[in-house]
């Protein structure tokens, strides 16, 4: 970016600030009227810039100041005002920590260490990074560069022990680095692709677990594809590095390798502090009154959020997350991306905020929730001295997207902008402390506070000459959350990936979510003032399928169609086909039909027939399905009673429907209230039920007979029962 109308700084504050911007934005010259965001800045770079402002001027400004005054001249006024008011930076500088005592873990390290202790064999928090080097590589020279890299960055040679019941880090002395080398030059491949055998080998090595107590926590493998083509796989445990760290590692590793190959010493400047110094500083500063002030913000910000994001899933949520996952990738075209960026500029926002608002809106539509919380990882490197450190600085920041009142997208973006700026201003408090402060109860089936995550990758990776190295895609086959949207800004638009939990979602469902997001973003680009709830999710093809194709297959139903009649016809057509699956056991149509017939005949013997009502109070098992069909076959209408209902509600429904017979089971004896109905227990009366005929009862019913009674929630008063006829249900099906 080059300013078209350069205006030179006019005072010392503007001159110093322009120099800071030039360094952060990598610009040759910055003028007083240059806009930070139009010059290529974003939220992450704003945090880096403000860290330099703090060191240069001794004042603490929030990210909001950059958005409200995005020019050099405008921000310089804010800086001078803060200095005049005596608003000094609150956090002390990071100093070298004494090494004569155990070194604590940072808050981020402690979180990851605890997760590793729970599942030490899991590769869930491995950070594999395969780098394809299209050049000749000397294994000995690369091993020397890796050893120098580990000597420079202490986390790469750190192990974790326990002292006094708490984890501590132990930095091992520098030493040689073992670099295994494997040759795949003879393996078959297609074109420029890597050999399939090599991809399998990379995947296997990427999943190998780490032992944090013994080490190493940092491994590397070199794979030879050809004489001038190699893949270097770096693999670390997340407890010692984050995504930003990987850019540092690659940049410094290649710089060291090239220097050593030319007989030069290390070209890297000394590090001002070490990661352990940061850990000691973080625990000393973020405590007491400072921590309580930060937590109070999050208590207020997240007050009243929904307990969970209830997306419709393809399978029931397991009791314990397995973290098995897969990824679906798609693209957002350049014209849409450009329009969204222009919208962000007009609203004083960033593409991150636009995409966060859009993702929240789509999740809201899927989950039918007006209040959505999305997690977002933030690299909390708010001090210049830690920018070059390898370590885990990442923190999860909950972002609340409020869609109440049916806002237009522009209005929603303004809401998201305000909340995001506030969240960024309080990003340092560890997420675990936020969870604890909110009093969230542990739930092994899902993550606390949020179950969806959003990541925007707009930081340029550093390292290697252009075209000299490229990352090789490696699907980890894991999912940290139910759904994660990762977007990368590219010259030709947005590249997007949806990582999803395969325990919950099928690939087709996630592909549909991706299509809906793409359609929604295109609609926002065309009309940002349209109400969010009215913006389309379905593209033209999907809408044509739903509205036209599916409706074109409608068939007329005869007056005699009943629910159980349709079931009996299917059982006659496919008696051996699976009708019901539960807990690994499958029941055929013939078997289910026979069970329902025996229940129907037994109910008939108890006086049940057309126009009768039968209460059904059963757990969700195959017996429930057989009972519902059996009631219909007896000619009656069933009244479903959920065992989880309050006792008062069950009693009211039994009294209101005056059912003559109640079907239940022995284990629900304490749930059944006093009733005048005859109580039939499916398991207790099994002998008499099993003695009944297996043939269809053949009760004469028609289209107009009641099939079941369903009760309203009662949110506006007493619950009200609604009768649903066979004809209505049959046509619906």
XYZ file of C-alpha atoms in Angstrom:
733
model
C 0.000 0.000 0.000
C 1.298 3.441 -0.954
C -0.455 6.619 0.160
C -1.722 8.512 -2.877
C -1.646 11.862 -1.128
C 1.240 11.814 1.304
C 0.891 14.179 4.254
C 4.015 14.261 6.419
C 3.729 14.021 10.217
C 3.578 17.432 11.852
C 4.815 16.755 15.395
C 6.974 14.367 17.407
C 4.059 12.107 18.372
C 2.977 11.692 14.756
C 6.567 11.076 13.623
C 7.128 8.365 16.240
C 3.735 6.794 15.540
C 4.342 6.808 11.779
C 7.612 4.955 12.362
C 5.803 2.335 14.462
C 3.154 1.878 11.762
C 5.808 1.538 9.071
C 7.469 -1.266 11.041
C 4.247 -3.135 11.849
C 2.678 -2.724 8.390
C 6.008 -3.163 6.546
C 5.588 0.100 4.679
C 8.420 2.295 3.447
C 6.642 5.512 4.383
C 3.557 6.393 6.433
C 1.798 9.747 6.283
C -0.300 11.539 8.864
C -3.545 10.855 6.940
C -2.859 7.166 6.239
C -5.548 4.791 7.504
C -4.303 1.788 9.495
C -6.848 -0.645 8.078
C -6.717 0.624 4.492
C -2.952 0.187 4.716
C -3.330 -3.549 5.335
C -3.823 -3.565 9.101
C -6.184 -5.851 10.967
C -7.067 -6.647 14.567
C -3.943 -8.727 15.254
C -1.621 -6.069 13.824
C -3.503 -3.416 15.803
C -2.633 -5.263 19.016
C 1.032 -5.450 17.952
C 1.063 -1.770 17.092
C -0.504 -0.770 20.425
C 2.143 -2.795 22.263
C 4.804 -0.624 20.630
C 2.788 2.490 21.445
C 2.774 1.424 25.092
C 6.550 1.012 25.127
C 7.240 4.207 23.183
C 4.815 6.560 24.951
C 4.076 4.793 28.246
C 0.295 4.846 27.737
C -2.247 2.037 27.419
C -4.756 2.332 24.566
C -7.432 -0.236 23.778
C -8.015 -1.642 20.265
C -11.154 0.515 20.161
C -8.938 3.618 19.911
C -7.489 2.386 16.598
C -10.947 1.742 15.140
C -12.263 5.119 16.268
C -9.123 6.998 15.189
C -7.541 4.872 12.434
C -5.163 7.540 11.046
C -1.745 8.544 12.346
C -2.971 12.063 13.078
C -6.127 10.843 14.820
C -4.393 8.266 17.003
C -1.623 10.732 17.875
C -4.280 12.988 19.416
C -5.478 10.056 21.564
C -1.903 9.342 22.672
C -1.236 12.967 23.666
C -4.524 13.119 25.552
C -3.713 9.930 27.477
C -0.258 11.246 28.359
C -1.699 14.554 29.540
C -4.254 12.715 31.698
C -1.545 10.568 33.244
C -3.023 7.290 31.937
C 0.053 5.116 32.272
C 0.455 1.564 31.094
C -0.655 -0.823 33.810
C 1.301 -4.008 33.114
C 4.933 -4.125 34.270
C 7.704 -5.085 31.812
C 8.745 -8.716 31.405
C 12.019 -9.334 33.207
C 14.304 -12.408 33.217
C 13.086 -14.759 35.937
C 15.475 -16.369 38.423
C 16.300 -19.971 37.582
C 17.105 -21.122 41.114
C 13.519 -22.256 41.767
C 10.879 -24.316 39.905
C 9.496 -22.515 36.862
C 5.694 -22.362 36.693
C 3.663 -23.060 33.580
C 1.837 -20.274 31.818
C -1.933 -20.456 32.019
C -2.083 -21.767 28.451
C 0.531 -24.427 29.167
C -1.283 -25.510 32.313
C -4.521 -26.017 30.354
C -2.797 -28.147 27.719
C -0.784 -30.103 30.286
C -4.015 -30.955 32.128
C -5.646 -32.154 28.894
C -2.595 -34.292 28.146
C -2.747 -35.850 31.626
C -6.355 -36.885 30.933
C -5.440 -38.616 27.637
C -1.654 -38.997 27.299
C -1.910 -41.318 24.271
C -4.149 -38.957 22.312
C -2.692 -37.042 19.340
C -5.416 -34.437 19.725
C -3.029 -31.614 20.628
C -0.201 -32.558 18.285
C 0.857 -29.728 15.963
C 2.201 -31.407 12.820
C 3.616 -29.082 10.149
C 4.867 -30.749 6.934
C 6.961 -28.350 4.849
C 7.786 -29.242 1.249
C 11.260 -28.002 0.328
C 11.842 -27.989 -3.415
C 15.589 -28.017 -3.063
C 18.456 -30.299 -2.223
C 18.744 -30.771 1.522
C 21.803 -31.830 3.515
C 20.475 -33.920 6.445
C 23.477 -33.128 8.657
C 23.144 -29.404 7.985
C 19.420 -29.529 8.712
C 20.018 -31.442 11.963
C 22.548 -28.778 13.012
C 20.014 -26.013 12.243
C 17.344 -27.846 14.263
C 19.744 -28.217 17.214
C 20.495 -24.489 17.084
C 16.765 -23.760 16.923
C 16.130 -25.865 20.045
C 19.030 -24.188 21.829
C 17.548 -20.778 20.997
C 13.961 -21.543 22.078
C 13.729 -23.207 25.491
C 10.189 -24.658 25.047
C 11.538 -27.010 22.369
C 13.696 -28.712 25.007
C 11.347 -28.470 27.973
C 9.710 -31.315 29.907
C 7.041 -31.083 32.574
C 7.252 -32.460 36.084
C 5.207 -32.131 39.265
C 6.468 -30.344 42.355
C 4.304 -29.849 45.405
C 1.237 -31.083 43.565
C 1.604 -28.550 40.735
C 3.192 -28.901 37.286
C 6.492 -27.115 36.648
C 8.640 -26.832 33.554
C 12.161 -28.162 33.417
C 14.391 -26.826 30.651
C 16.878 -29.441 29.453
C 20.390 -28.396 28.340
C 21.034 -27.958 24.592
C 22.350 -30.929 22.685
C 22.481 -32.583 19.263
C 19.232 -33.117 17.371
C 18.247 -36.514 15.965
C 16.796 -36.128 12.435
C 15.566 -39.422 10.935
C 15.721 -39.512 7.129
C 13.516 -41.719 4.924
C 13.744 -42.087 1.148
C 10.513 -42.221 -0.902
C 12.093 -41.366 -4.265
C 11.216 -44.811 -5.631
C 7.593 -44.691 -4.471
C 5.013 -44.320 -7.284
C 3.211 -41.014 -7.611
C 1.036 -39.083 -10.044
C 2.481 -35.867 -11.478
C 3.706 -33.467 -8.835
C 1.688 -35.057 -6.033
C 3.471 -36.624 -3.104
C 3.535 -40.432 -3.140
C 0.539 -41.988 -1.383
C 2.907 -44.029 0.783
C 4.604 -40.819 1.936
C 1.293 -39.175 2.781
C 0.370 -42.207 4.876
C 3.757 -42.078 6.603
C 3.358 -38.365 7.375
C -0.131 -38.987 8.764
C 1.122 -41.806 10.978
C 4.022 -39.761 12.347
C 1.772 -36.748 12.896
C -0.442 -38.833 15.196
C 2.367 -40.317 17.297
C 1.815 -39.224 20.945
C 4.223 -37.193 23.060
C 5.406 -37.936 26.585
C 5.556 -34.535 28.252
C 7.327 -35.881 31.337
C 10.247 -37.454 29.465
C 10.318 -35.648 26.130
C 11.110 -34.834 23.489
C 8.239 -32.437 22.877
C 9.632 -31.476 19.476
C 10.346 -33.964 16.690
C 11.378 -33.668 13.061
C 11.549 -36.114 10.124
C 13.065 -35.552 6.711
C 11.527 -37.390 3.754
C 13.287 -37.460 0.386
C 10.939 -37.258 -2.626
C 13.678 -36.575 -5.200
C 17.152 -35.074 -5.263
C 15.729 -31.554 -5.256
C 12.448 -32.278 -3.497
C 12.011 -33.023 0.218
C 9.354 -32.870 2.925
C 10.429 -31.745 6.383
C 7.872 -32.710 9.005
C 8.043 -30.741 12.225
C 5.805 -32.101 14.971
C 5.336 -30.505 18.376
C 2.947 -30.772 21.240
C 0.717 -27.725 21.519
C 1.971 -27.174 25.090
C 5.187 -25.667 23.638
C 3.997 -23.852 20.500
C 1.043 -22.171 18.825
C 0.284 -21.276 15.212
C 2.327 -18.051 15.322
C 5.263 -20.059 16.640
C 5.258 -22.242 13.539
C 5.924 -19.208 11.339
C 8.845 -18.273 13.598
C 10.221 -21.813 13.485
C 10.140 -22.085 9.708
C 11.627 -18.625 9.146
C 14.449 -19.110 11.610
C 15.133 -22.727 10.656
C 15.648 -21.894 6.983
C 17.734 -18.843 7.879
C 19.968 -20.991 10.094
C 20.240 -23.764 7.498
C 21.248 -21.346 4.735
C 23.773 -19.572 6.989
C 25.422 -22.807 8.118
C 25.542 -24.096 4.536
C 27.485 -20.972 3.564
C 29.830 -21.237 6.562
C 28.302 -18.243 8.328
C 27.325 -18.088 12.028
C 23.742 -17.762 13.154
C 22.204 -14.581 11.705
C 19.497 -14.420 14.391
C 19.642 -11.667 17.044
C 19.519 -12.647 20.730
C 16.061 -13.011 22.268
C 15.207 -10.296 24.826
C 13.422 -12.742 27.162
C 12.584 -16.452 27.348
C 9.184 -18.112 27.423
C 9.585 -19.109 31.073
C 10.113 -15.411 31.876
C 6.769 -14.689 30.259
C 5.091 -17.471 32.295
C 6.410 -15.999 35.564
C 5.376 -12.469 34.490
C 1.880 -13.576 33.436
C 1.146 -15.289 36.755
C 2.493 -12.344 38.707
C 0.569 -9.679 36.824
C -2.714 -11.431 36.037
C -3.768 -12.039 39.618
C -5.508 -10.325 42.516
C -7.351 -7.111 41.682
C -6.254 -7.119 38.026
C -7.665 -10.597 37.436
C -10.886 -9.838 39.320
C -11.457 -6.705 37.232
C -11.038 -8.688 34.029
C -13.324 -11.490 35.237
C -16.039 -8.995 36.156
C -16.157 -7.881 32.537
C -16.673 -11.463 31.350
C -19.339 -12.163 33.966
C -21.305 -9.221 32.632
C -20.571 -9.946 28.956
C -21.687 -13.582 29.117
C -24.544 -13.226 31.586
C -27.588 -15.171 30.416
C -25.957 -16.889 27.438
C -27.623 -20.142 26.312
C -26.315 -23.280 27.971
C -25.351 -24.711 24.570
C -25.574 -24.185 20.831
C -28.237 -26.714 19.881
C -27.480 -27.404 16.227
C -29.539 -30.187 14.640
C -27.213 -33.185 14.395
C -27.295 -36.386 12.370
C -26.679 -38.527 15.437
C -27.317 -38.180 19.184
C -24.517 -36.480 21.090
C -22.298 -39.079 22.821
C -21.869 -38.822 26.571
C -18.134 -38.188 26.133
C -16.511 -36.362 23.224
C -14.238 -38.532 21.107
C -12.788 -35.523 19.197
C -12.927 -37.497 15.962
C -13.308 -35.111 13.071
C -13.102 -34.345 9.385
C -12.877 -31.212 7.248
C -14.933 -29.778 4.391
C -13.319 -27.044 2.276
C -14.956 -24.467 0.019
C -14.304 -21.003 -1.427
C -15.893 -17.563 -1.245
C -15.402 -15.787 -4.625
C -13.274 -12.677 -4.944
C -16.158 -10.362 -5.883
C -18.045 -11.356 -2.707
C -14.887 -11.015 -0.577
C -14.198 -7.558 -2.030
C -17.769 -6.416 -1.319
C -17.558 -7.665 2.263
C -14.229 -5.890 2.765
C -15.758 -2.667 1.415
C -18.702 -3.074 3.817
C -16.254 -3.523 6.698
C -14.402 -0.332 5.772
C -17.621 1.693 5.543
C -18.660 0.512 9.006
C -15.265 0.986 10.644
C -15.000 -2.780 11.059
C -12.766 -5.563 9.714
C -13.397 -8.640 7.551
C -13.054 -10.680 10.746
C -16.080 -8.917 12.218
C -18.121 -9.308 9.006
C -17.394 -13.031 8.786
C -18.006 -13.545 12.515
C -21.406 -11.825 12.211
C -22.307 -13.923 9.148
C -21.219 -17.200 10.766
C -23.209 -16.336 13.874
C -26.269 -15.528 11.758
C -26.116 -18.851 9.897
C -25.643 -20.792 13.143
C -28.571 -18.874 14.616
C -30.806 -19.905 11.726
C -29.748 -23.558 11.993
C -30.084 -23.700 15.783
C -33.098 -21.371 16.006
C -31.346 -19.311 18.687
C -31.127 -15.518 18.752
C -28.128 -15.597 21.085
C -25.014 -17.390 19.831
C -21.558 -17.627 21.429
C -18.612 -18.451 19.162
C -15.078 -19.021 20.383
C -12.180 -17.326 18.648
C -8.483 -18.015 19.255
C -6.419 -14.895 19.860
C -2.643 -14.834 19.924
C -2.067 -12.774 23.051
C 1.344 -11.393 22.098
C 0.526 -7.886 23.218
C 4.143 -7.087 24.139
C 6.933 -6.629 21.555
C 9.449 -8.682 23.542
C 7.422 -11.891 23.087
C 6.690 -11.534 19.362
C 9.719 -13.602 18.409
C 9.273 -16.307 21.058
C 8.209 -19.877 20.383
C 5.565 -20.853 22.917
C 1.845 -21.081 23.551
C 0.363 -17.591 23.764
C -3.009 -18.505 22.318
C -6.166 -17.831 24.314
C -9.798 -18.573 23.520
C -12.048 -15.505 23.527
C -15.851 -16.003 23.584
C -17.593 -13.750 21.040
C -21.301 -13.163 21.628
C -23.494 -12.580 18.554
C -26.838 -11.047 19.516
C -29.541 -11.418 16.840
C -32.515 -10.364 18.953
C -35.059 -8.009 17.409
C -34.491 -9.240 13.845
C -31.800 -6.707 12.862
C -30.563 -5.951 9.371
C -27.077 -7.266 8.676
C -25.509 -3.812 8.866
C -27.055 -3.315 12.307
C -25.858 -6.783 13.355
C -22.343 -5.931 12.183
C -22.353 -2.828 14.361
C -23.374 -4.929 17.370
C -20.629 -7.455 16.638
C -18.072 -4.671 16.158
C -18.807 -3.193 19.583
C -18.705 -6.528 21.402
C -15.569 -7.644 19.568
C -13.686 -4.495 20.507
C -14.636 -4.977 24.151
C -13.640 -8.650 24.031
C -10.244 -7.795 22.495
C -9.648 -5.280 25.272
C -10.068 -8.104 27.822
C -8.445 -10.952 25.886
C -5.624 -11.609 28.343
C -7.703 -13.373 31.008
C -7.326 -17.159 30.530
C -10.464 -18.832 29.220
C -10.343 -21.385 32.056
C -10.679 -18.548 34.552
C -13.713 -17.268 32.628
C -15.357 -20.704 32.758
C -14.713 -20.948 36.473
C -16.031 -17.433 37.101
C -19.242 -18.232 35.221
C -19.806 -21.357 37.334
C -20.186 -23.586 34.258
C -20.717 -27.207 35.279
C -18.378 -29.750 33.629
C -19.941 -31.590 30.676
C -17.807 -34.223 28.967
C -20.152 -34.278 25.972
C -19.331 -30.730 24.814
C -17.024 -27.795 25.434
C -17.985 -25.128 27.980
C -19.544 -21.769 26.972
C -19.293 -22.343 23.196
C -19.307 -25.315 20.826
C -18.461 -23.486 17.579
C -15.232 -21.676 16.761
C -14.198 -19.102 14.142
C -10.651 -18.440 12.914
C -9.530 -15.876 10.333
C -6.019 -16.404 9.027
C -4.772 -13.081 7.699
C -1.257 -13.054 9.138
C 1.414 -13.689 6.520
C 3.521 -16.736 7.344
C 7.175 -15.875 7.616
C 9.991 -18.035 6.394
C 11.714 -19.260 3.255
C 12.187 -17.583 -0.073
C 9.200 -17.288 -2.359
C 8.529 -20.623 -4.024
C 11.241 -22.315 -1.948
C 8.881 -23.890 0.581
C 5.196 -24.668 0.858
C 3.014 -26.218 3.513
C 1.628 -29.686 2.761
C -2.006 -30.133 3.798
C -2.373 -32.689 6.563
C -5.893 -33.490 7.789
C -5.580 -34.225 11.496
C -8.915 -36.127 11.479
C -9.744 -34.432 14.772
C -12.253 -31.791 15.830
C -11.798 -29.730 18.988
C -15.363 -28.381 18.774
C -18.662 -29.357 17.190
C -17.973 -27.000 14.300
C -15.017 -24.758 13.445
C -14.927 -22.299 10.557
C -11.400 -21.374 9.447
C -11.121 -18.711 6.737
C -7.939 -17.655 4.965
C -7.700 -14.400 3.031
C -6.272 -14.944 -0.439
C -5.786 -12.766 -3.500
C -8.666 -14.541 -5.262
C -11.169 -14.481 -2.389
C -11.622 -16.426 0.834
C -10.553 -20.028 1.266
C -12.734 -21.641 3.935
C -12.706 -24.926 5.846
C -15.340 -26.365 8.175
C -13.865 -28.797 10.706
C -16.615 -30.882 12.284
C -17.177 -33.626 14.840
C -17.938 -36.814 12.926
C -19.758 -38.221 15.968
C -22.428 -35.580 15.318
C -22.462 -34.646 11.640
C -22.417 -36.383 8.277
C -20.254 -34.924 5.522
C -23.337 -33.934 3.529
C -24.747 -31.900 6.414
C -21.548 -29.897 6.848
C -21.285 -29.389 3.094
C -24.800 -27.914 3.243
C -23.797 -25.573 6.090
C -20.892 -24.397 3.937
C -23.207 -23.767 0.965
C -25.604 -21.858 3.208
C -22.786 -19.662 4.508
C -21.600 -18.935 0.963
C -25.135 -18.059 -0.185
C -25.676 -15.890 2.890
C -22.424 -13.967 2.346
C -23.273 -13.343 -1.312
C -26.678 -11.995 -0.248
C -25.057 -9.741 2.378
C -22.670 -8.388 -0.253
C -25.651 -7.557 -2.484
C -27.890 -6.039 0.218
C -26.262 -5.480 3.628
C -29.337 -3.685 4.975
C -31.673 -6.669 4.475
C -33.028 -8.303 7.664
C -30.792 -11.160 8.722
C -33.714 -13.578 9.051
C -34.796 -12.832 5.452
C -31.408 -13.282 3.755
C -31.368 -16.583 1.823
C -29.463 -19.662 2.908
C -30.438 -21.940 0.018
C -28.883 -21.346 -3.383
C -30.962 -21.612 -6.556
C -30.358 -25.357 -6.991
C -31.311 -26.264 -3.429
C -34.338 -23.991 -3.478
C -35.520 -25.552 -6.756
C -35.134 -29.018 -5.212
C -37.113 -28.132 -2.079
C -39.804 -25.949 -3.606
C -40.359 -27.583 -6.987
C -38.882 -31.072 -7.275
C -40.042 -32.430 -3.944
C -43.529 -30.966 -4.324
C -43.824 -32.415 -7.821
C -43.779 -35.929 -6.317
C -46.981 -35.426 -4.292
C -49.433 -38.288 -4.584
C -53.105 -38.379 -3.550
C -54.035 -40.380 -0.476
C -57.103 -42.566 -0.315
C -59.679 -41.997 2.380
C -58.744 -45.296 3.987
C -55.065 -44.434 4.555
C -54.086 -44.705 8.222
C -50.721 -44.580 9.916
C -50.729 -48.209 10.993
C -52.213 -49.238 7.639
C -49.242 -47.703 5.849
C -46.926 -49.509 8.272
C -48.668 -52.844 7.691
C -48.360 -52.393 3.924
C -44.623 -51.794 4.262
C -44.229 -54.833 6.528
C -45.970 -56.948 3.880
C -43.668 -55.620 1.139
C -40.365 -55.930 3.038
C -40.849 -58.220 6.053
C -37.125 -58.899 6.504
C -35.919 -55.321 6.069
C -34.628 -53.412 9.141
C -37.411 -51.385 10.724
C -35.816 -50.334 13.994
C -32.284 -50.137 15.376
C -31.418 -49.667 19.043
C -28.218 -50.229 21.012
C -26.730 -52.423 18.305
C -29.856 -54.607 17.913
C -31.961 -54.433 14.737
C -35.649 -55.381 14.535
C -37.218 -56.329 11.194
C -40.569 -55.059 9.911
C -42.126 -58.498 10.408
C -40.911 -58.742 14.034
C -41.997 -55.207 14.919
C -45.397 -55.759 13.289
C -45.891 -58.958 15.318
C -44.996 -57.214 18.602
C -47.378 -54.357 17.859
C -50.159 -56.822 16.949
C -49.853 -58.656 20.276
C -50.117 -55.339 22.145
C -53.108 -54.332 20.003
C -54.980 -57.596 20.671
C -54.302 -57.273 24.401
C -55.611 -53.694 24.432
C -58.715 -54.857 22.526
C -59.278 -57.422 25.270
C -59.254 -54.549 27.792
C -62.051 -52.753 25.932
C -59.918 -50.419 23.822
C -61.272 -49.571 20.351
C -62.075 -46.724 17.946
C -62.393 -43.300 19.618
C -60.573 -44.635 22.723
C -57.468 -42.928 24.106
C -54.481 -44.779 25.588
C -51.751 -43.102 27.605
C -48.196 -44.210 26.770
C -45.599 -43.555 29.492
C -42.458 -45.446 28.433
C -38.713 -44.923 28.151
C -37.278 -44.381 24.669
C -36.713 -48.054 23.710
C -38.091 -50.435 21.045
C -40.987 -51.200 23.412
C -42.141 -47.592 22.990
C -42.346 -47.920 19.189
C -44.189 -51.230 19.404
C -46.630 -49.724 21.937
C -47.415 -46.663 19.774
C -48.103 -48.803 16.703
C -50.072 -51.277 18.848
C -52.381 -48.533 20.146
C -53.067 -47.416 16.570
C -53.742 -51.002 15.456
C -56.268 -51.362 18.318
C -58.141 -48.427 16.773
C -57.323 -45.967 19.571
C -55.408 -42.686 19.721
C -52.261 -42.583 21.833
C -51.360 -39.844 24.330
C -47.539 -39.613 24.651
C -46.326 -38.917 28.197
C -42.621 -38.162 28.614
C -41.173 -39.725 31.815
C -39.065 -36.550 32.164
C -42.173 -34.384 32.533
C -42.892 -32.940 36.011
C -45.280 -35.133 37.999
C -47.904 -32.366 37.987
C -47.908 -32.212 34.177
C -48.313 -35.998 33.793
C -51.160 -36.005 36.310
C -52.880 -33.121 34.518
C -52.636 -34.823 31.101
C -54.030 -38.120 32.437
C -56.923 -36.267 34.049
C -57.556 -34.062 31.014
C -57.620 -36.964 28.520
C -59.410 -39.381 30.875
C -57.567 -42.315 29.315
C -59.087 -45.684 30.295
C -55.734 -47.501 29.892
C -52.157 -46.412 30.614
C -49.236 -48.338 29.036
C -46.054 -48.072 31.126
C -43.219 -50.199 32.575
C -42.122 -51.481 35.991
C -39.140 -49.107 36.332
C -41.428 -46.066 36.074
C -43.607 -47.015 39.012
C -42.619 -43.944 40.999
C -43.411 -41.708 38.001
C -46.997 -42.929 37.503
C -49.343 -40.660 39.500
C -52.591 -41.853 41.070
C -55.028 -42.426 38.200
C -58.355 -44.018 37.473
C -56.920 -45.624 34.337
C -56.097 -49.330 34.160
C -52.285 -49.524 34.316
C -50.762 -52.058 31.896
C -47.033 -52.682 32.344
C -45.380 -53.853 29.131
C -42.795 -55.899 31.008
C -44.894 -56.920 34.032
C -47.776 -58.150 31.835
C -45.446 -59.631 29.210
C -46.714 -63.203 29.544
C -50.313 -62.225 28.838
C -49.278 -59.895 25.993
C -47.013 -62.521 24.397
C -49.918 -64.994 24.414
C -51.914 -62.776 22.023
C -52.181 -63.410 18.244
C -49.534 -61.973 15.894
C -52.038 -61.238 13.117
C -53.215 -57.742 12.177
C -56.375 -56.921 14.205
C -58.070 -55.409 11.135
C -60.004 -52.737 13.039
C -62.021 -50.607 10.592
C -60.823 -46.992 10.688
C -60.848 -44.173 8.184
C -59.159 -40.885 7.354
C -61.018 -38.933 10.027
C -60.302 -41.102 13.085
C -57.923 -39.591 15.708
C -54.398 -41.009 15.734
C -52.883 -39.207 18.722
C -53.191 -36.246 21.066
C -50.275 -33.852 21.427
C -50.088 -31.182 24.138
C -48.811 -27.640 23.828
C -45.973 -26.446 26.038
C -48.309 -24.483 28.279
C -46.119 -21.363 28.083
C -49.199 -19.117 27.858
C -51.316 -20.940 30.444
C -52.584 -24.469 30.963
C -51.336 -27.018 28.400
C -53.884 -27.740 25.687
C -54.344 -31.073 23.942
C -54.610 -31.093 20.134
C -56.105 -34.083 18.297
C -54.268 -35.172 15.125
C -56.234 -37.300 12.654
C -54.851 -40.244 10.689
C -55.495 -38.324 7.483
C -53.462 -35.281 8.559
C -50.500 -37.403 9.701
C -50.611 -39.630 6.599
C -50.612 -36.682 4.211
C -47.761 -35.079 6.165
C -45.689 -38.238 5.876
